[in-house]
Amino acid sequence: MSRPRIVIVGAGFAGYRTARTLSRLTRHQADITLLNPTDYFLYLPLLPQVAAGTLEPRRVTVSLSGSLPRVRLVLGEADGIDLDAHTLRYTGPEGGEGTLPFDRLVLAAGSVNKLLPIPGVAEHAHGFRGLPEALYLRDHVTRQVELAAAARDREECAARCTFVVVGAGYTGTEVAAHGAMYTDAQVRRHPMRTGMRPRWMLLDVAPRVLPEMDERLSVTADRVLRQRGVDVRMGTSVKEATHDGVVLTDGTTVGTRTLVWCVGVRPDPLVESLGLPMESGRLLVDPHLQVPGRPELFACGDVAAVPDLTRPGEFTPMTAQHAWRHGKVCAQNVAASLGIGERRPYRHRDLGFVVDLGGAKAAANPLGLPMSGPAAGAVTRGYHLAAMPGNRVRVAADWVLDAVLPRQAVQLGLVRSWSVPLESASPEVARVPGRPEQRDGDAVPAGGPAGAPGGDTPEQRPDPPGGEPAKQQPGGEAAKNQPGGESAKQQSGGEPAKNQSGGEPARNQPGGEPARNQPGGEPAKNQPGGESAKQQPGGEPAKNQPGGEPAKNQSHAPRATGKPRPPGKSDRPGKARKPTRAAGASRSAGPGADPGPEPPENQPAPGPDIAPGPVKRTDGRTAEGDS
C-alpha cells in the first residue's frame, strides 16, 4: 500500500513548523511535500535589522532542504486547487507548470501587503514583507543620504534625507527606529549642508504607537523614537503620494523620495479561490485547524481564521507567535487523521511581545511584565535567539560586531525599485527582467511598477512585464535614448540585429512576431535592422544582414501579452505570476528555437552595453538607482 501524500503550501512560520513537526511524527510513514517560492524560511521579526545594516541577509534565513531532511521541497507558487480531484497546480520559478496530488493538504500561504485606495501609493511606495524589499530599502536609504550630501539645492537635500514610514505597528515602529540610527551613523561620515540632518517620519491614523499592544509598550516606544528625532504623527496618514513627496491628511505637503508602507497585511488571495466559508479574507477552520466538511483540508497561520478558545467568539490574531504554534498543532492533527497520535484543539495565551528599537533599546512585556531600556533589549534579543530555528551563532556574532564596529553603508544595487512592487501577491520574490508575461485575467498594479519616490525617476523606471511601456523604456515610444532605440549604426559595437541582446534575425522571429527577446518586447520596427536598409551598420543594403532577409520584411506586429492559457485552466484571482526566466531562454517544455544562420566572419564583436537588463542612459549620466 502506498504511503499517504501530504502537501504543505507555504514555508512561513506556520508552514515551516508544520513540515518540521510532521517529519518527526510520521517517520517515513508519509510522503511530505513542501511548496514554496523560495528555498528558505524567513525569520521576519529581524527583517528591520537587515534593512538597517545590523544583520546580513542570510542571517535571517534558514535553508529548507538543510533543516527539513525528510521533506521534499518543490519551488513554485500555487495557482489553483481542485479539492475534488485532490490535486494542486503550481508554477515553478522558470515558468514550468506542474501538478501535485495529495491526500492531505495544509494551506499556510501567509499574508501579503495590505493596500488602501490612496492615489499614488501603489506606484510610489514599497512594502516590507520580504527579503528583497529589505535589501531594496537598505540600498535606497544609503543612496538618498549620499545624494543629499552632494546636492547643491537645499530643497532637494531636504527631500532626499526625509524618510516617511506609514503604519506605527510592530513593523513600522521598528523600521523607523532602526532607520534613524542607520542614517545618523551614515551622515557622520557624509556631512550634509549646514543645519541639515536625516528626518524620519512615522504616520498612523491610530491614536498611539503600537496600538494593538500594551499601552506601556507604546509609551516606551514613543519615547525612544522621539529621542532619536523621529517625527511621530498620530492621527495622520497619507492622502496622496507623488514622485516628489506626499500630501498628508492634515493638508501638509512633505517633500520626500522614500515612502515605506507598513500599514498591515492581508491573507494570501489563494484561499479566496476555494469558494469555502471565509472570515475577513481568512479561511474558516475549526479549533483543530481543519476545514469543516473537508477532512482532507487543513489551514493555519495568517490564511486561517482559527477560533480563540481563550476568548470565545474571537479569532486568533495574525501574529508570528500564533502562526508558529498553529503549525505544531496542525501537524499533530494531520498525523492523527492518518492514525498517528490523537487530535488536539488549538489553545494558546499570548506570552507577551518584544519590540527591538535598535542598540540597547527595546520595549517588552514577557508574561505581562513591562520592561524597557537595556534589560528589555537583552530579553528581546534572547527571545529572538531562542525562537530562531537556525543561525543563532551567526546572528549573535553580527550583534557583537555591530556593537564594536561601524556599519558598512554601501549600496549593492542588487534589487531595483521596479523589482519590488507594493502590489504583489509574492513579496518574498523579486521581479527580474525577462520573466514570463502575466496571464490574461491576472492583476496588474495600476500605473505600472510601484517604484518608490526617488528609487528611479518615472522616465527611468522600467515597466513590469505585461505593463504599458514607458516612453523612454526599452521598447517604448521614444526609444531613441535606449539601447537599440536609435538606428543600428549608433549601437555599441555597431552590431546588427542578430547580436543584440537575445535578438534573432528577422527571419527567425516566430510567427512573424517582433523580436520578443529584446528588452521591453519592442515591435520589430525599433529593433536594429528593423528600419530601412540604409540605417544598417556601414550603410550596407539589407542583403548583408544575417539571414539575408531584407529589413523591410521585418515584422511590425505588437508582442503578445503572455503565453496562451491551457484550455480549462483557471487562474488564481489577483495573483501575479512569480516565475522568472532569463531573457531569451527557451522553455524546456517546448522545442528549441531555430538559432538561424551563422554570422559572417567579419561580424563585429558585441558591444559592452547590449546585454538586456535595466535602462542605461546614453547622455553620459547614470540612471538613479544604478550602482
XYZ file of C-alpha atoms in Angstrom:
627
model
C 0.000 0.000 0.000
C 1.352 3.419 -0.973
C 2.144 5.961 1.679
C -0.249 8.919 2.183
C 0.773 12.132 0.425
C 0.831 15.372 2.425
C 1.287 18.693 0.618
C 2.053 21.891 2.580
C 1.684 25.247 0.799
C 3.969 27.937 2.207
C 7.067 27.856 4.399
C 6.409 30.750 6.718
C 6.116 30.369 10.480
C 3.086 28.080 10.249
C 4.127 26.057 7.190
C 7.712 25.536 8.334
C 6.654 24.373 11.810
C 4.039 22.046 10.279
C 6.600 20.426 7.970
C 9.210 20.043 10.705
C 6.776 18.529 13.198
C 5.183 16.208 10.638
C 8.561 14.867 9.503
C 9.274 13.930 13.120
C 5.845 12.408 13.796
C 5.411 10.361 10.623
C 8.956 8.913 10.452
C 8.812 7.924 6.767
C 5.185 6.745 7.077
C 4.034 9.556 4.763
C 5.377 11.478 1.777
C 5.628 15.147 2.782
C 5.974 17.816 0.073
C 6.552 21.495 0.837
C 5.668 24.009 -1.903
C 7.287 27.423 -1.518
C 8.549 30.178 -3.877
C 11.950 30.300 -2.127
C 14.245 27.672 -0.643
C 14.432 29.320 2.780
C 12.378 30.110 5.852
C 12.489 33.828 6.680
C 12.587 34.952 10.294
C 10.513 38.053 9.662
C 10.884 39.863 13.060
C 14.569 40.574 12.348
C 13.976 41.980 8.861
C 14.224 45.653 10.010
C 17.772 44.914 11.181
C 18.652 43.701 7.686
C 17.382 46.987 6.233
C 19.430 48.935 8.777
C 22.649 47.033 8.115
C 22.819 45.352 11.526
C 22.398 41.823 10.156
C 23.431 40.302 6.871
C 20.532 38.907 4.799
C 21.481 35.246 5.142
C 21.393 35.515 8.930
C 17.586 35.723 8.964
C 17.072 32.848 6.503
C 17.111 29.114 7.221
C 17.617 26.578 4.426
C 14.523 24.411 3.937
C 16.325 21.453 2.410
C 19.053 21.628 5.036
C 16.735 21.804 8.051
C 13.928 19.512 6.765
C 15.778 16.380 5.624
C 12.681 14.144 5.322
C 10.611 16.721 3.434
C 10.579 17.082 -0.361
C 10.942 20.732 -1.372
C 9.223 21.938 -4.556
C 9.982 25.502 -5.644
C 6.925 27.208 -7.054
C 3.749 29.153 -6.442
C 0.301 27.557 -6.145
C -2.005 28.572 -8.985
C -5.128 26.578 -8.237
C -6.530 23.772 -6.098
C -9.003 21.077 -7.149
C -10.313 19.680 -3.890
C -12.495 17.055 -5.572
C -9.598 15.677 -7.637
C -7.129 16.142 -4.762
C -4.633 17.977 -6.963
C -2.776 21.268 -6.726
C -1.429 23.202 -9.720
C 1.703 25.292 -9.382
C 4.125 27.341 -11.471
C 7.855 26.923 -10.976
C 10.448 29.695 -10.815
C 11.349 29.268 -14.509
C 7.782 29.188 -15.814
C 7.230 25.439 -15.873
C 3.891 24.199 -14.604
C 3.218 21.105 -12.563
C 0.642 19.236 -10.516
C 0.935 17.796 -7.007
C -1.541 15.094 -5.918
C -2.382 14.961 -2.228
C -4.287 13.007 0.397
C -3.902 15.791 2.957
C -3.427 19.464 2.097
C -2.189 22.112 4.541
C -2.650 25.735 3.488
C -0.126 28.022 5.196
C 0.449 30.562 2.424
C 0.832 33.506 4.821
C -0.002 37.116 4.024
C 0.802 39.941 1.619
C 0.886 43.737 1.821
C -2.407 45.428 2.625
C -3.317 48.166 0.156
C -5.599 51.167 0.613
C -7.224 53.173 -2.204
C -4.890 56.154 -1.851
C -3.756 57.846 -5.094
C -0.123 57.219 -5.960
C 0.639 54.738 -3.178
C 0.775 51.662 -5.430
C 3.190 53.466 -7.758
C 5.461 55.232 -5.273
C 5.531 53.148 -2.079
C 7.212 49.906 -1.101
C 6.147 47.320 1.434
C 8.208 45.472 3.986
C 7.217 41.803 3.876
C 10.129 40.080 2.189
C 13.894 39.974 1.950
C 14.013 41.732 -1.468
C 12.097 44.694 -0.014
C 14.507 44.965 2.924
C 17.522 44.855 0.606
C 15.975 47.491 -1.646
C 15.223 49.806 1.291
C 18.792 49.469 2.591
C 20.260 50.418 -0.787
C 17.723 53.175 -1.359
C 18.231 54.875 2.019
C 22.008 54.689 1.598
C 21.768 56.216 -1.870
C 19.473 59.045 -0.802
C 21.787 60.113 2.016
C 24.762 60.113 -0.362
C 22.846 62.123 -2.974
C 21.628 64.543 -0.314
C 25.203 65.138 0.830
C 26.204 66.019 -2.734
C 23.109 68.097 -3.559
C 23.618 71.835 -4.075
C 19.951 72.691 -3.766
C 18.761 72.910 -0.154
C 15.217 71.803 -1.010
C 16.444 68.738 -2.855
C 18.751 67.861 0.020
C 15.863 68.069 2.494
C 13.617 65.878 0.340
C 16.231 63.198 -0.195
C 17.035 62.852 3.503
C 13.347 62.698 4.542
C 12.007 59.172 5.031
C 8.286 58.561 5.575
C 7.028 55.349 7.201
C 3.268 54.744 7.179
C 1.981 52.433 9.887
C 3.013 52.596 13.552
C 2.504 48.920 14.256
C 5.174 46.373 15.095
C 6.978 46.547 11.739
C 6.681 50.275 11.056
C 7.894 51.214 14.532
C 10.992 49.020 14.239
C 11.749 50.257 10.700
C 11.652 53.896 11.846
C 13.699 53.212 14.991
C 16.447 51.252 13.232
C 16.391 53.529 10.186
C 17.013 56.650 12.255
C 20.072 55.047 13.860
C 21.381 53.921 10.464
C 21.127 57.334 8.766
C 22.556 59.172 11.773
C 25.616 56.932 11.642
C 25.864 57.475 7.893
C 25.838 61.299 7.998
C 28.694 61.327 10.469
C 30.839 60.199 7.539
C 28.908 62.097 4.841
C 28.167 65.540 6.335
C 25.337 67.399 4.662
C 24.583 71.087 4.355
C 24.759 73.180 7.492
C 21.709 72.563 9.632
C 20.516 69.549 7.615
C 20.141 66.067 9.053
C 18.131 62.955 8.144
C 14.488 63.177 9.096
C 12.282 60.147 9.725
C 8.502 60.448 9.958
C 6.161 57.809 11.405
C 2.494 58.201 10.482
C -0.612 56.340 11.578
C -4.322 57.047 11.926
C -4.253 55.315 15.314
C -4.082 57.458 18.467
C -0.756 55.969 19.631
C 2.267 53.977 18.560
C 1.835 50.187 18.702
C -1.957 50.485 19.123
C -2.514 46.711 19.233
C -0.077 46.198 22.136
C 0.036 47.099 25.802
C -0.085 50.850 26.396
C 3.112 50.731 28.450
C 4.969 49.309 25.433
C 3.509 52.117 23.376
C 4.770 54.793 25.763
C 8.275 53.278 25.807
C 8.497 53.025 22.021
C 7.161 56.557 21.528
C 9.746 57.980 23.920
C 12.670 56.207 22.224
C 11.510 57.307 18.760
C 11.240 60.953 19.749
C 14.630 60.874 21.488
C 16.146 59.805 18.157
C 14.475 62.668 16.329
C 11.692 60.671 14.647
C 8.711 62.884 13.786
C 5.840 60.792 15.216
C 2.452 61.959 13.937
C -0.528 60.012 15.193
C -3.980 60.548 13.706
C -2.322 61.398 10.388
C -1.762 59.401 7.225
C -1.053 59.842 3.525
C -3.711 61.431 1.338
C -1.756 61.284 -1.920
C 1.700 60.148 -2.983
C 3.739 61.557 -5.860
C 7.255 61.127 -7.142
C 8.434 64.243 -5.288
C 6.625 63.785 -1.975
C 3.415 63.049 -0.120
C 0.333 65.032 0.836
C -0.841 64.240 4.363
C -4.423 64.098 5.583
C -3.849 67.269 7.623
C -3.053 69.159 4.404
C 0.711 69.217 4.901
C 2.942 68.525 1.897
C 6.196 66.727 2.670
C 8.969 66.503 0.125
C 10.448 63.016 0.141
C 11.837 60.326 -2.102
C 11.060 57.448 0.288
C 7.675 56.030 1.271
C 7.662 52.786 3.276
C 4.252 51.106 3.528
C 3.744 49.172 6.792
C 0.019 49.627 7.360
C -0.688 45.944 7.809
C -1.176 42.699 5.947
C -3.970 40.708 4.355
C -4.245 36.942 3.860
C -2.790 35.482 0.690
C -5.522 35.591 -2.015
C -5.027 31.884 -2.827
C -7.684 30.850 -0.301
C -10.311 33.061 -1.942
C -10.393 30.779 -4.996
C -11.618 27.767 -2.994
C -15.184 29.022 -2.601
C -15.278 27.989 1.061
C -16.577 29.989 4.059
C -14.326 32.940 4.875
C -13.875 35.399 7.720
C -12.234 38.729 6.839
C -10.339 37.126 3.968
C -9.252 34.131 6.047
C -10.422 30.541 5.640
C -12.717 29.420 8.445
C -11.448 26.363 10.322
C -12.493 24.542 13.488
C -10.394 24.511 16.688
C -8.490 21.532 15.228
C -7.402 23.717 12.247
C -9.486 21.579 9.868
C -11.912 22.998 7.307
C -15.454 21.832 8.157
C -16.793 19.399 5.554
C -13.345 18.851 4.061
C -11.489 16.222 6.104
C -8.501 16.372 3.744
C -8.004 20.157 4.089
C -6.230 21.966 6.936
C -5.219 25.631 7.247
C -3.028 27.527 9.684
C -1.194 30.818 10.030
C -2.396 34.087 8.533
C -4.715 32.443 5.962
C -6.750 30.658 8.674
C -9.439 32.117 10.916
C -8.788 29.977 13.992
C -11.270 30.260 16.896
C -9.614 31.641 20.018
C -10.718 29.296 22.795
C -9.300 31.661 25.429
C -11.611 34.430 24.152
C -14.864 32.884 22.932
C -16.304 34.459 19.802
C -12.970 35.825 18.593
C -10.269 34.540 16.285
C -6.546 34.365 16.919
C -4.705 37.442 15.582
C -2.341 37.319 12.595
C 0.925 37.232 14.521
C 4.067 35.134 14.206
C 3.594 33.870 17.743
C 0.249 32.272 16.885
C 1.361 31.078 13.435
C 4.348 29.225 14.919
C 2.115 27.402 17.390
C -0.596 26.813 14.773
C 1.982 24.816 12.847
C 2.700 22.414 15.682
C -0.966 21.692 16.429
C -1.807 21.404 12.739
C 0.950 18.817 12.231
C -0.308 16.783 15.183
C -3.858 16.803 13.824
C -2.780 15.900 10.290
C -0.832 12.965 11.697
C -3.867 11.984 13.803
C -6.032 11.916 10.677
C -3.615 9.276 9.337
C -3.845 7.202 12.512
C -0.731 8.566 14.207
C -1.409 10.099 17.622
C -4.514 11.953 18.754
C -6.211 15.186 17.752
C -5.947 18.237 19.930
C -7.564 21.702 19.723
C -5.536 24.877 19.435
C -5.385 26.825 22.658
C -2.730 29.400 23.454
C -2.408 32.529 25.529
C -0.132 35.376 24.476
C 3.238 35.184 26.155
C 3.835 38.890 25.621
C 5.570 40.879 22.910
C 9.025 42.258 22.307
C 9.904 45.245 20.107
C 13.562 45.779 19.222
C 14.226 49.507 18.852
C 17.912 49.212 17.967
C 21.046 49.485 20.053
C 20.345 48.635 23.662
C 16.790 49.984 23.499
C 13.664 47.816 23.357
C 10.148 47.531 24.709
C 8.973 44.176 26.064
C 6.350 42.642 28.319
C 7.304 38.991 28.770
C 4.498 37.164 30.595
C 2.812 40.545 31.087
C 5.756 42.184 32.855
C 6.510 45.561 31.193
C 10.191 46.313 30.639
C 12.269 48.992 28.929
C 15.890 50.011 28.473
C 18.879 47.634 28.357
C 17.015 44.941 30.318
C 14.268 44.877 27.706
C 16.931 44.829 24.983
C 18.568 41.745 26.498
C 15.212 39.963 26.857
C 14.232 40.863 23.301
C 17.386 39.543 21.696
C 17.369 36.471 23.903
C 13.823 35.720 22.783
C 14.758 36.037 19.110
C 17.758 33.739 19.514
C 15.591 31.145 21.234
C 12.803 31.401 18.645
C 15.016 31.164 15.547
C 15.249 27.627 14.116
C 18.855 28.204 12.986
C 21.740 30.681 12.533
C 21.775 31.604 16.214
C 25.547 31.854 16.490
C 25.847 33.927 13.317
C 23.111 36.323 14.442
C 24.733 36.756 17.859
C 28.118 37.358 16.200
C 26.636 40.078 13.979
C 25.151 41.792 17.029
C 28.518 41.768 18.782
C 30.309 43.130 15.712
C 27.675 45.854 15.290
C 28.285 46.966 18.874
C 32.032 47.430 18.389
C 32.463 48.246 14.695
C 30.857 50.877 12.426
C 28.260 49.674 9.962
C 29.123 49.301 6.300
C 26.979 51.850 4.469
C 27.214 50.682 0.864
C 24.594 50.189 -1.827
C 24.963 46.890 -3.649
C 22.348 47.584 -6.332
C 21.040 44.014 -6.230
C 17.336 44.957 -6.094
C 15.793 47.756 -8.158
C 12.639 49.684 -7.314
C 10.561 48.060 -10.060
C 11.568 44.602 -8.761
C 9.636 45.040 -5.514
C 6.199 46.489 -6.338
C 3.896 47.174 -3.435
C 1.012 45.325 -5.069
C 2.475 41.841 -5.233
C 0.996 38.503 -4.201
C 4.525 37.254 -3.508
C 6.656 39.870 -1.708
C 9.300 37.236 -0.991
C 10.235 37.036 -4.683
C 11.728 39.985 -6.579
C 10.751 40.596 -10.193
C 13.566 40.221 -12.707
C 13.960 41.130 -16.393
C 12.846 38.518 -18.875
C 10.258 36.840 -16.656
C 7.180 35.369 -18.365
C 4.349 37.773 -19.000
C 1.223 37.730 -16.882
C -1.701 35.660 -17.966
C -4.979 37.099 -19.066
C -7.031 37.978 -16.038
C -4.068 38.331 -13.711
C -3.989 41.503 -11.699
C -1.578 44.207 -12.818
C -0.764 47.048 -10.439
C -2.381 50.267 -11.528
C 0.088 52.639 -13.036
C 2.752 50.015 -13.683
C 5.527 49.256 -11.222
C 5.440 50.508 -7.691
C 8.633 52.495 -7.757
C 9.494 54.419 -4.642
C 9.827 58.184 -4.898
C 13.459 58.607 -5.653
C 14.277 54.987 -6.424
C 14.111 55.630 -10.149
C 12.644 58.659 -11.849
C 9.425 57.982 -13.828
C 11.225 58.166 -17.134
C 13.978 55.868 -15.890
C 11.761 53.335 -14.143
C 11.254 50.150 -16.189
C 7.736 48.840 -16.592
C 6.722 45.466 -15.176
C 6.201 42.552 -17.520
C 2.890 42.949 -19.252
C 2.501 46.616 -18.330
C 2.396 49.620 -20.615
C 5.858 50.606 -21.844
C 7.125 53.915 -20.563
C 8.101 56.477 -23.152
C 11.795 56.008 -22.694
C 11.873 52.347 -21.674
C 13.357 49.684 -23.885
C 10.631 49.108 -26.418
C 8.769 52.300 -25.531
C 7.699 55.008 -27.937
C 10.616 57.419 -27.615
C 13.207 54.719 -27.769
C 15.979 56.890 -29.117
C 17.668 57.070 -25.713
C 17.515 53.310 -25.173
C 19.946 50.703 -26.408
C 18.564 49.689 -29.741
C 16.192 52.635 -29.988
C 18.396 54.555 -32.436
C 19.374 53.247 -35.781
C 21.737 50.299 -35.666
C 24.752 52.430 -36.504
C 24.563 54.067 -33.072
C 24.595 50.814 -31.128
C 27.641 49.914 -29.067
C 29.889 47.949 -31.359
C 27.733 48.740 -34.378
C 26.107 45.331 -34.044
C 23.455 44.057 -36.428
C 20.218 42.677 -35.085
C 21.364 39.162 -34.515
C 23.883 40.145 -31.908
C 21.517 42.357 -29.976
C 20.766 41.005 -26.502
C 18.708 37.909 -27.105
C 17.733 39.165 -30.561
C 17.315 36.922 -33.576
C 17.446 37.788 -37.268
C 14.127 38.893 -38.666
C 13.517 35.632 -40.481
C 13.789 33.686 -37.243
C 11.134 35.590 -35.378
C 8.447 33.019 -34.594
C 5.161 33.579 -36.380
C 6.217 36.949 -37.673
C 6.287 38.344 -34.147
C 8.660 41.145 -33.223
C 11.969 40.406 -31.566
C 10.314 39.219 -28.413
C 13.645 38.565 -26.785
C 14.567 42.241 -26.909
C 14.237 44.085 -23.583
C 10.730 45.552 -23.358
C 9.218 43.493 -26.167
C 9.566 46.307 -28.720
C 7.909 45.907 -32.103
C 10.396 44.889 -34.719
C 10.500 48.265 -36.397
C 12.510 49.667 -33.497
C 14.981 46.811 -33.460
C 18.346 47.325 -35.092
C 17.829 46.207 -38.642
C 14.093 46.831 -38.496
C 14.433 50.221 -40.205
C 15.288 50.712 -43.829
C 18.468 49.128 -45.084
C 20.262 52.447 -45.267
C 20.349 52.607 -41.460
C 22.183 49.338 -41.070
C 25.818 49.374 -39.917
C 28.119 50.570 -42.639
C 25.222 51.617 -44.842
C 25.129 48.174 -46.442
C 21.941 47.020 -48.128
C 19.672 44.503 -46.450
C 21.225 41.588 -48.250
C 24.194 41.823 -45.880
C 22.012 41.314 -42.811
C 22.344 37.940 -41.050
C 19.969 35.551 -42.750
C 19.925 37.609 -45.921
C 16.382 38.848 -45.362
C 15.513 42.396 -46.402
C 14.847 44.657 -43.463
C 11.505 45.718 -44.903
C 10.173 42.254 -44.235
C 10.748 42.614 -40.510
C 7.506 42.020 -38.654
C 5.809 45.020 -37.044
C 3.175 43.128 -35.105
C 2.906 44.027 -31.396
C 4.134 41.488 -28.918
C 1.685 39.142 -27.269
C 0.987 39.942 -23.622
C 1.659 36.426 -22.446
C 1.706 32.782 -23.295
C -1.598 31.098 -24.232
C -3.532 29.715 -21.345
C -4.121 25.959 -21.414
C -7.780 25.084 -22.041
C -9.845 24.721 -18.932
C -7.286 26.294 -16.641
C -8.384 28.945 -14.200
C -6.028 31.481 -12.745
C -5.661 32.477 -9.184
C -7.663 35.675 -8.592
C -5.494 38.697 -8.083
C -2.340 36.610 -8.262
C 0.559 37.897 -10.298
C 2.721 35.184 -11.768
C 6.006 34.819 -9.993
C 8.181 32.505 -12.070
C 11.105 34.144 -13.750
C 13.089 33.228 -16.812
C 16.222 34.699 -18.266
C 15.647 36.849 -21.324
C 15.931 34.858 -24.487
C 15.988 31.464 -22.764
C 13.751 28.826 -24.279
C 11.267 26.890 -22.172
C 12.324 23.311 -21.549
C 8.803 22.147 -22.272
C 8.830 23.417 -25.834
C 11.033 22.826 -28.871
C 14.211 24.841 -29.146
C 14.145 27.917 -31.364
C 15.986 27.847 -34.663
C 19.335 29.533 -33.951
C 19.428 30.869 -37.500
C 22.412 31.089 -39.803
C 25.894 31.763 -38.535
C 27.047 35.411 -38.698
C 29.667 36.388 -41.282
C 33.305 36.029 -40.335
C 33.810 39.782 -40.329
C 30.940 40.300 -37.886
C 31.889 42.978 -35.284
C 32.229 41.824 -31.710
C 29.215 42.523 -29.426
C 29.370 45.910 -27.759
C 29.628 46.254 -23.989
C 26.171 47.745 -23.473
C 23.984 45.352 -25.386
C 23.122 42.936 -22.602
C 19.467 43.049 -21.538
C 18.608 44.493 -18.188
C 17.919 47.833 -16.516
C 17.901 51.042 -18.521
C 21.295 52.564 -19.397
C 21.298 56.213 -20.294
C 23.227 57.408 -23.316
C 23.673 61.012 -22.228
C 26.649 60.206 -20.010
C 24.700 60.111 -16.745
C 23.852 57.012 -14.785
C 20.198 56.408 -14.018
C 19.475 56.995 -10.360
C 19.362 53.693 -8.607
C 22.226 52.182 -10.621
C 25.257 51.237 -8.616
